[in-house]
mmCIF file of C-alpha atoms in Angstrom:
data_model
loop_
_atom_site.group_PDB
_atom_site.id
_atom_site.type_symbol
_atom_site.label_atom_id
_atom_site.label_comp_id
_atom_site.label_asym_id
_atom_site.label_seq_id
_atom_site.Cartn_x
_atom_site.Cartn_y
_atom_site.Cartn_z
ATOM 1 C CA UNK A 15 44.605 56.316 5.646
ATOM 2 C CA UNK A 16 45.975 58.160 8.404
ATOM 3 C CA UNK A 17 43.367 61.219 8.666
ATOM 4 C CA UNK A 18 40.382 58.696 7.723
ATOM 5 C CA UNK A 19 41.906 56.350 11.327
ATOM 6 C CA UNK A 20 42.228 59.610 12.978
ATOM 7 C CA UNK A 21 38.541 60.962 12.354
ATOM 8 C CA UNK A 22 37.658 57.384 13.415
ATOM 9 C CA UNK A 23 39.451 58.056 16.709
ATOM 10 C CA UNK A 24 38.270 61.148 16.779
ATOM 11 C CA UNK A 25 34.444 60.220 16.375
ATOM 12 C CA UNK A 26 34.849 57.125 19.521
ATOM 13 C CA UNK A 27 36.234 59.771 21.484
ATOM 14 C CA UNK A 28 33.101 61.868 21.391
ATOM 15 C CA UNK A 29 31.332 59.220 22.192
ATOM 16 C CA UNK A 30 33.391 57.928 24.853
ATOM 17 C CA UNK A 31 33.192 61.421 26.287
ATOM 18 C CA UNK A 32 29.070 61.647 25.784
ATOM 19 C CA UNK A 33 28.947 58.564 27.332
ATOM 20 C CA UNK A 34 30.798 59.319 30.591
ATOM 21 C CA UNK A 35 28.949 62.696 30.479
ATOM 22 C CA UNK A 36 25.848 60.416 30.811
ATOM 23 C CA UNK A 37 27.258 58.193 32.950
ATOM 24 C CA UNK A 38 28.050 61.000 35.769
ATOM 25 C CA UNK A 39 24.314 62.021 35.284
ATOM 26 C CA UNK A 40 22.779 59.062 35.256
ATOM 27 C CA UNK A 41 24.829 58.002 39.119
ATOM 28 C CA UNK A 42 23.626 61.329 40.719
ATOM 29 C CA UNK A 43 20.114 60.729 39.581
ATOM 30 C CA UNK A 44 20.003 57.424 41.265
ATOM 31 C CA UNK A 45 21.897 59.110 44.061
ATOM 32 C CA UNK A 46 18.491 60.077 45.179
ATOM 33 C CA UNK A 47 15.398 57.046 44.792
ATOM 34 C CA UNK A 48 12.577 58.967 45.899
ATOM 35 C CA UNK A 49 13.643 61.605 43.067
ATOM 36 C CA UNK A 50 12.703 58.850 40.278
ATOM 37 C CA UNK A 51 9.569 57.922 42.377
ATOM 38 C CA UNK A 52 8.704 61.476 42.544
ATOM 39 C CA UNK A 53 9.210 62.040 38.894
ATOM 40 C CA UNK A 54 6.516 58.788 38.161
ATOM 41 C CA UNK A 55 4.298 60.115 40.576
ATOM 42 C CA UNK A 56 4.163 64.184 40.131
ATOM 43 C CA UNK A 57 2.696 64.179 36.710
ATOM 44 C CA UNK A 58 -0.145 62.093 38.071
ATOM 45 C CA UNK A 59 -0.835 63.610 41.103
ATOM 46 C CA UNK A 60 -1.265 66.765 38.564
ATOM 47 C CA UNK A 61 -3.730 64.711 36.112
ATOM 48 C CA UNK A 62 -5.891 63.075 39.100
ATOM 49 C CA UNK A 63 -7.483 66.533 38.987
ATOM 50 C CA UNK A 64 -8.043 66.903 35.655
ATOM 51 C CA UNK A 65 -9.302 63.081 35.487
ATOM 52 C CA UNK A 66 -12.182 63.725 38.303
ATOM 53 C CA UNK A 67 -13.121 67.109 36.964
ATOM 54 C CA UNK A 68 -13.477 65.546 33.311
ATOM 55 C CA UNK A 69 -15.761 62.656 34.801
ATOM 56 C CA UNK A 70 -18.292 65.217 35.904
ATOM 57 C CA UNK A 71 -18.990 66.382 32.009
ATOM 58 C CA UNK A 72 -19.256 62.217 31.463
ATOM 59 C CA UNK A 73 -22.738 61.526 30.023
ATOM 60 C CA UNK A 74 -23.613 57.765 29.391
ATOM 61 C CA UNK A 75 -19.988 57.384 30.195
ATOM 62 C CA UNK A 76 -18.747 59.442 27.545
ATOM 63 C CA UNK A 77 -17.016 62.629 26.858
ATOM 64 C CA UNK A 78 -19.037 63.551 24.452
ATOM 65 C CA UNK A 79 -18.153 67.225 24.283
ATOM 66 C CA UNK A 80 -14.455 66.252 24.235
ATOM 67 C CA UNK A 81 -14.908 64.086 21.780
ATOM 68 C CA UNK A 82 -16.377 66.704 19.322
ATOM 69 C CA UNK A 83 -12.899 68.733 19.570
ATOM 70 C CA UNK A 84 -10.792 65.642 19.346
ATOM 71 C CA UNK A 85 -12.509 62.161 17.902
ATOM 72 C CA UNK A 86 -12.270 60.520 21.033
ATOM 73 C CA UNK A 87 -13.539 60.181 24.581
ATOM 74 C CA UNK A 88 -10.358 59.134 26.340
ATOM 75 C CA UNK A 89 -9.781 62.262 27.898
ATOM 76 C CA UNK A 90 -7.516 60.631 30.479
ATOM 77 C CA UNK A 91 -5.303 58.791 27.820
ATOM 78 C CA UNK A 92 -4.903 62.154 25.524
ATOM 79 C CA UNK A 93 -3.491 64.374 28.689
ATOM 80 C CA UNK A 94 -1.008 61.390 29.655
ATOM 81 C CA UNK A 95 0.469 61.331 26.338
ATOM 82 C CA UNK A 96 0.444 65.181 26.648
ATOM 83 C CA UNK A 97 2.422 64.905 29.424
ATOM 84 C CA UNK A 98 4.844 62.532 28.580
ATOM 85 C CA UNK A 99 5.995 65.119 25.387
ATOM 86 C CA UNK A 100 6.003 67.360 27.355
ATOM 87 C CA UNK A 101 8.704 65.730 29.725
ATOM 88 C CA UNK A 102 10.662 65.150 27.346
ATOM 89 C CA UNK A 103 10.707 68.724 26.319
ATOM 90 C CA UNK A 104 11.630 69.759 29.705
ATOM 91 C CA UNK A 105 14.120 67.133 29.869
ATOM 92 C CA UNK A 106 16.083 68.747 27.060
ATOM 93 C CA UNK A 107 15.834 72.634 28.258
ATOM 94 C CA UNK A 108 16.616 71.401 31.816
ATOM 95 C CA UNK A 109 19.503 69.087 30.779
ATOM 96 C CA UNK A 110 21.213 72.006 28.495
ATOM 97 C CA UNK A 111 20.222 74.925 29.935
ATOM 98 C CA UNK A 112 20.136 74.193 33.290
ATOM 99 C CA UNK A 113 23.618 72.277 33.424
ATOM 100 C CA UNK A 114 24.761 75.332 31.672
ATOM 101 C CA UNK A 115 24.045 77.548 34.627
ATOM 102 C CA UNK A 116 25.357 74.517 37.010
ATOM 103 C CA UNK A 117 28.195 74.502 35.979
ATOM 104 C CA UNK A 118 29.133 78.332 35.727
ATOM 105 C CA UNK A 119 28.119 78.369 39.924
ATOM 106 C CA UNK A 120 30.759 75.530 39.838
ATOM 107 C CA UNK A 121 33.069 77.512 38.191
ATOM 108 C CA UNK A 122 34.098 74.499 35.903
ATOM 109 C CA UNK A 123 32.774 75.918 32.496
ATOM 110 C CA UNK A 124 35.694 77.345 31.178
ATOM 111 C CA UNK A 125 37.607 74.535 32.073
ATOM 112 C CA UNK A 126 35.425 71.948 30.632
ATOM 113 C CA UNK A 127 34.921 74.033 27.613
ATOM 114 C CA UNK A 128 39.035 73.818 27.096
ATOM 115 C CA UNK A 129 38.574 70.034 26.209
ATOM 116 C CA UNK A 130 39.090 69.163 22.560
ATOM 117 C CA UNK A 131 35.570 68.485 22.085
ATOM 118 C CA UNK A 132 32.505 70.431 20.314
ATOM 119 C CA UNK A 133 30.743 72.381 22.671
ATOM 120 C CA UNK A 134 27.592 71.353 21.246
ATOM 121 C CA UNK A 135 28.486 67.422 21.468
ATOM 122 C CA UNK A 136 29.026 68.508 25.772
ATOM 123 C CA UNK A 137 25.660 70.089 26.008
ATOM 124 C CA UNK A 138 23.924 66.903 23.960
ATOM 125 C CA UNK A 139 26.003 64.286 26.730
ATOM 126 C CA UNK A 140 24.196 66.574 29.051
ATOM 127 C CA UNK A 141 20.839 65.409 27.920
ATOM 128 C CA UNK A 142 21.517 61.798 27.165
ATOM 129 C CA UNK A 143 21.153 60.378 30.731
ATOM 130 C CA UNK A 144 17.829 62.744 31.120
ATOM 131 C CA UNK A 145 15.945 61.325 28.295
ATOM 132 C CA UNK A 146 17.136 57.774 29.179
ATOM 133 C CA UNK A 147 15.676 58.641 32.596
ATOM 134 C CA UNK A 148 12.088 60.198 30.762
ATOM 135 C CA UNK A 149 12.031 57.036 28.532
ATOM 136 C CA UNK A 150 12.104 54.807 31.787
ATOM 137 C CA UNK A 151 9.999 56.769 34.039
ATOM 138 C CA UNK A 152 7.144 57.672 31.527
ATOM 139 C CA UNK A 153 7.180 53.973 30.876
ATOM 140 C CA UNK A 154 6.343 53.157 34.834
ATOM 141 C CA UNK A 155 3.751 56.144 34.425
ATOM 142 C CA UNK A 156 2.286 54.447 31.837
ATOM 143 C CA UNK A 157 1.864 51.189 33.927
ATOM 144 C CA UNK A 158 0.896 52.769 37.068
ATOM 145 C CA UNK A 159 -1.841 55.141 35.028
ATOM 146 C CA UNK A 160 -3.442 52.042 33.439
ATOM 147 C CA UNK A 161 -3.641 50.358 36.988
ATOM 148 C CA UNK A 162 -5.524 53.828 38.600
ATOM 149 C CA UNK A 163 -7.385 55.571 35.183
ATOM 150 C CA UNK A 164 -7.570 52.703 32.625
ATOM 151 C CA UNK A 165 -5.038 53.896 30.149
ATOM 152 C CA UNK A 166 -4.990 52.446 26.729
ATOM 153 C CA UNK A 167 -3.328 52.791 23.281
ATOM 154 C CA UNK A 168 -5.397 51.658 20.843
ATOM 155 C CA UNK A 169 -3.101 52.555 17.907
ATOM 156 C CA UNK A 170 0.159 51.908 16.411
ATOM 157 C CA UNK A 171 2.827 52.589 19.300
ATOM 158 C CA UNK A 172 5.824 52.434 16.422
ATOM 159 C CA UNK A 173 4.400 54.700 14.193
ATOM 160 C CA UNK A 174 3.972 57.550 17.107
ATOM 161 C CA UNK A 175 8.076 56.873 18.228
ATOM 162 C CA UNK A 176 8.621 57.676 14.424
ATOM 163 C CA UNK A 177 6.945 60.706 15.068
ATOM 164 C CA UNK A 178 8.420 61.591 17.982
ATOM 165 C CA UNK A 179 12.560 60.909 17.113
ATOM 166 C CA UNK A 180 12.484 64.214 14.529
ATOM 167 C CA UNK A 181 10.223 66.257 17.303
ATOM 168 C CA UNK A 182 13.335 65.015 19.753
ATOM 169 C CA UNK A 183 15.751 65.971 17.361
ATOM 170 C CA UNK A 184 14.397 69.320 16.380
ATOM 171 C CA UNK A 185 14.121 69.924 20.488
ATOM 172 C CA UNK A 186 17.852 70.392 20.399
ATOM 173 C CA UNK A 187 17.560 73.182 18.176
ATOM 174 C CA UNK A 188 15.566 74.965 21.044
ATOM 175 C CA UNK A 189 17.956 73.226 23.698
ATOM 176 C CA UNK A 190 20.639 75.157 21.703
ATOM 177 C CA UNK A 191 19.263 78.367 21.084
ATOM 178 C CA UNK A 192 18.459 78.130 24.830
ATOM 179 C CA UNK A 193 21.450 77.448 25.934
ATOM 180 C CA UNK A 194 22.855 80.968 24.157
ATOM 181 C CA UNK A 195 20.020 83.282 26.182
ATOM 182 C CA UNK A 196 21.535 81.224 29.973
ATOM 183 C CA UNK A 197 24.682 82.472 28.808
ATOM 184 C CA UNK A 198 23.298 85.816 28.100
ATOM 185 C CA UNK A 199 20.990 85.692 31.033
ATOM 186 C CA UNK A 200 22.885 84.000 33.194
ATOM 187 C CA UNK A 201 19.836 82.819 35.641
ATOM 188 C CA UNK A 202 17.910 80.619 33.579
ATOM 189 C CA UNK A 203 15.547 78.811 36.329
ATOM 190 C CA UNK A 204 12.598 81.077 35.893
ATOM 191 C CA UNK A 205 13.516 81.179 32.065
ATOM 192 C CA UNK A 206 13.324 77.461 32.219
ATOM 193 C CA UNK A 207 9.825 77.368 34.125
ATOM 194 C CA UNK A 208 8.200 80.003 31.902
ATOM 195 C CA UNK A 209 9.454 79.274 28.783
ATOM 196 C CA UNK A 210 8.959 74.820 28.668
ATOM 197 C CA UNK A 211 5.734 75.547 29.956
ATOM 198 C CA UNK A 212 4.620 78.233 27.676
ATOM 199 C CA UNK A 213 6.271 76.191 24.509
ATOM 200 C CA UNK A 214 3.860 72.794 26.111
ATOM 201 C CA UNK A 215 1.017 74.752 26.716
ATOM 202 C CA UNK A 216 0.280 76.362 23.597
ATOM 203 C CA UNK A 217 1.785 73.287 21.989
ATOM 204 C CA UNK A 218 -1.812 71.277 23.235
ATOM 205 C CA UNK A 219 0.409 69.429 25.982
ATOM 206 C CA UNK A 220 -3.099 69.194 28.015
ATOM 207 C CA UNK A 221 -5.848 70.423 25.760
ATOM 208 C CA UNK A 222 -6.645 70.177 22.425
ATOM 209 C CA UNK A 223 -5.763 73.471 20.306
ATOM 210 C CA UNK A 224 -8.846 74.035 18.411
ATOM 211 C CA UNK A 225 -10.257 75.239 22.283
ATOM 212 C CA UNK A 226 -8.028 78.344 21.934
ATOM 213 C CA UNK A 227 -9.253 81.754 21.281
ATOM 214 C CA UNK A 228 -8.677 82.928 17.669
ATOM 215 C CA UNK A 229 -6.328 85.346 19.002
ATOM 216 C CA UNK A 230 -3.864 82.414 20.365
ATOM 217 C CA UNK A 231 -4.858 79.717 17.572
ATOM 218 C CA UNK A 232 -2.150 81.291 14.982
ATOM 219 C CA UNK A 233 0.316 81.505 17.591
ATOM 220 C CA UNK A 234 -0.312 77.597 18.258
ATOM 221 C CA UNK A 235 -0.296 76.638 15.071
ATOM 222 C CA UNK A 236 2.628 78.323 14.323
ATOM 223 C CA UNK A 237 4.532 76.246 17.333
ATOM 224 C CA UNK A 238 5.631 72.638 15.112
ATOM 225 C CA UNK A 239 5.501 70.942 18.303
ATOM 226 C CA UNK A 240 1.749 71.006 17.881
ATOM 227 C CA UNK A 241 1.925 69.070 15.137
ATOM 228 C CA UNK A 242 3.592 66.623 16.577
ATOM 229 C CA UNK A 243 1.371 66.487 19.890
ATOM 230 C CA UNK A 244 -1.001 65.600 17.497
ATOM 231 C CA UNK A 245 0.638 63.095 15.362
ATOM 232 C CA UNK A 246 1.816 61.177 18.344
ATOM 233 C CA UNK A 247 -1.753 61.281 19.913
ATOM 234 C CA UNK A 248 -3.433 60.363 16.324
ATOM 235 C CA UNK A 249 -1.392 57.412 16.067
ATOM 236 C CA UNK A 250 -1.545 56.120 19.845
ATOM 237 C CA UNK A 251 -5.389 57.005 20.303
ATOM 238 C CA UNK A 252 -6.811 57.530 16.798
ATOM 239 C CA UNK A 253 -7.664 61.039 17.540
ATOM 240 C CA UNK A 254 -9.002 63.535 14.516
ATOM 241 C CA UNK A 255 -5.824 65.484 13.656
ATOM 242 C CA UNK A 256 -5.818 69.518 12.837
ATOM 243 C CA UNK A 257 -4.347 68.176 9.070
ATOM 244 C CA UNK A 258 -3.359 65.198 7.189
ATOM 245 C CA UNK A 259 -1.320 63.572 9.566
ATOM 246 C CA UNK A 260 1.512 62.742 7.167
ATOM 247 C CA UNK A 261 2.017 66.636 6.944
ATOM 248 C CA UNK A 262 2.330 66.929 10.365
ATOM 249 C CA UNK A 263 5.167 64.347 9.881
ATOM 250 C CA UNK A 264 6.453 66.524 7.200
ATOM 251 C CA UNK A 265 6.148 69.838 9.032
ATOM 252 C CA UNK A 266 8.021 67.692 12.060
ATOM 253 C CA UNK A 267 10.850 66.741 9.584
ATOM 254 C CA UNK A 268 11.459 70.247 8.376
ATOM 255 C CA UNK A 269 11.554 71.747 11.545
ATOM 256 C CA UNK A 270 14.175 69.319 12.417
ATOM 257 C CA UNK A 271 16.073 69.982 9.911
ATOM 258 C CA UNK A 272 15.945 73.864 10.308
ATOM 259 C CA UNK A 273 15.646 73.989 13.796
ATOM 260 C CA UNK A 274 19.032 71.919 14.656
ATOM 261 C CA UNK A 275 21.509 74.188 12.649
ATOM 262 C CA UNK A 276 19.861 77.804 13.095
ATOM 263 C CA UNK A 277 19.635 77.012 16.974
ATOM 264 C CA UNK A 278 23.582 75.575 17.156
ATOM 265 C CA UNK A 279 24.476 78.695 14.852
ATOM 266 C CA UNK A 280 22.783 80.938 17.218
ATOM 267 C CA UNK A 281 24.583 79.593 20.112
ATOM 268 C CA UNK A 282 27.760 79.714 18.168
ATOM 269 C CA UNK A 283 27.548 83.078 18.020
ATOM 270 C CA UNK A 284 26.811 84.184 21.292
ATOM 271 C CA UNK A 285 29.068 81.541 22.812
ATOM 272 C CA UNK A 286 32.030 83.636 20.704
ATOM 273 C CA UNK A 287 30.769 86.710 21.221
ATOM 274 C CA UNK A 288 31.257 86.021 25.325
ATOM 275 C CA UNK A 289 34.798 84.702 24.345
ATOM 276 C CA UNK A 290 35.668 88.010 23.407
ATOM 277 C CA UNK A 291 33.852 90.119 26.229
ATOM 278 C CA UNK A 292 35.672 87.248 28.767
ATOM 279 C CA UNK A 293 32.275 86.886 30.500
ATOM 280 C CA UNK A 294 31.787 83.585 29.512
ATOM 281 C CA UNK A 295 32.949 82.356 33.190
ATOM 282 C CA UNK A 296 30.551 84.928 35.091
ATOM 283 C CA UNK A 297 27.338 83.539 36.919
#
């Protein structure tokens, strides 16, 4: 009875702490307003582009060539949910790998890592407060691209967020194995830039993969987050998925499951391995 009140205790004081990690996150983001506004606006001052140039290949007022590669001619809606996944991919190797570095050039990480808490339960309250913050501001993109480009979901919305909570999950296996190289690295901000954008890109966060060259199509297909760029988007806009879309959700499941440990175990090891070289305080 004792041990079983004192994992209980245990277990609300993670939380308590993830929380409160959150918390402090979530006040220095609204610190700044125009930050938020920035973050609703950027993506779409990056698709209004995109949206013009597609109109000139309109015939009859449709896509028609885009709609041989992907089933439908709502180019505009298929690169907005693109790049809503792929905020939420950035939001997860920003909020661990960047806070990472952060907090080595505050010389707190030591310190913080003396608490009697699992390091990888500190890095995860590091990305709470960011993917509240994507949720809400991809939301307000949403409403604001409807109002200027005519967004639409024509699908099921519920079956693409069960799609997307084991892509999220999985994330974290990246987030951790990530959060090893900063340690390794120690300067992760063109790491960051190079590496989200690489993983979105050939993940189809703004095309669909089938336009590839042969020579990158493996190398796409080999990436699970395509699969579940394209689950999310079959389910939302009805678009012709690369497979049966309930192995997609399979291949998303596995990944997660896979993903989560070998990434944690990976930073487990480098984590000790700086422990015992005493660099794990150098920036």
């Amino acid at each position: 009875m004792i041990d079983t009140s004192l994992s209980q205790v245990s277990w609300h004081s993670y939380l308590a702490a993830i929380l409160a990690i959150a918390k402090k996150d979530a006040l220095h983001f609204i610190r700044y307003p125009m930050n938020a506004v920035f973050r609703i606006i950027q993506p779409l001052i990056w698709i209004a582009p995109v949206y013009f140039l597609s109109l000139t290949f309109v015939v009859d007022g449709s896509n028609t060539g885009f709609a041989g590669y992907t089933g439908t001619t709502d180019f505009v809606s298929f690169i907005l949910l693109g790049s809503i996944l792929s905020n939420y991919i950035n939001a997860v190797f920003w909020g661990i790998g960047y806070s990472l570095r952060e907090e080595m050039d505050s010389g707190v990480l030591e310190s913080n890592w003396m608490a009697p808490m699992s390091r990888g339960l500190l890095l995860v309250g590091r990305t709470v407060a960011s993917l509240v913050i994507t949720t809400f501001t991809s939301v307000a993109m949403l409403v604001l691209a409807r109002l200027l480009f005519g967004f639409r979901a024509t699908g099921s919305v519920l079956a693409a967020f069960g799609t997307l909570v084991p892509m999220l999950v999985a994330l974290y296996g990246f987030g951790f194995a990530f959060a090893a190289l900063v340690l390794i690295v120690r300067e992760p901000n063109m790491m960051v830039d190079v590496l989200s954008y690489l993983v979105s890109s050939m993940s189809g966060a703004n095309f669909p993969v089938n336009v590839l060259p042969r020579f990158l199509l493996p190398i796409s297909l080999a990436i699970p987050l395509t699969y579940g760029y394209d689950a999310v988007r079959s389910y939302v806009l009805g678009t012709r998925t690369l497979i049966p879309v309930h192995y997609e959700v399979i291949i998303l499941v596995g990944f997660m499951i896979v993903m989560v440990p070998a990434g944690y175990a990976f930073f487990k090891l480098v984590e000790r391995r700086c422990r015992q070289l005493g660099t794990l305080g150098f920036h």
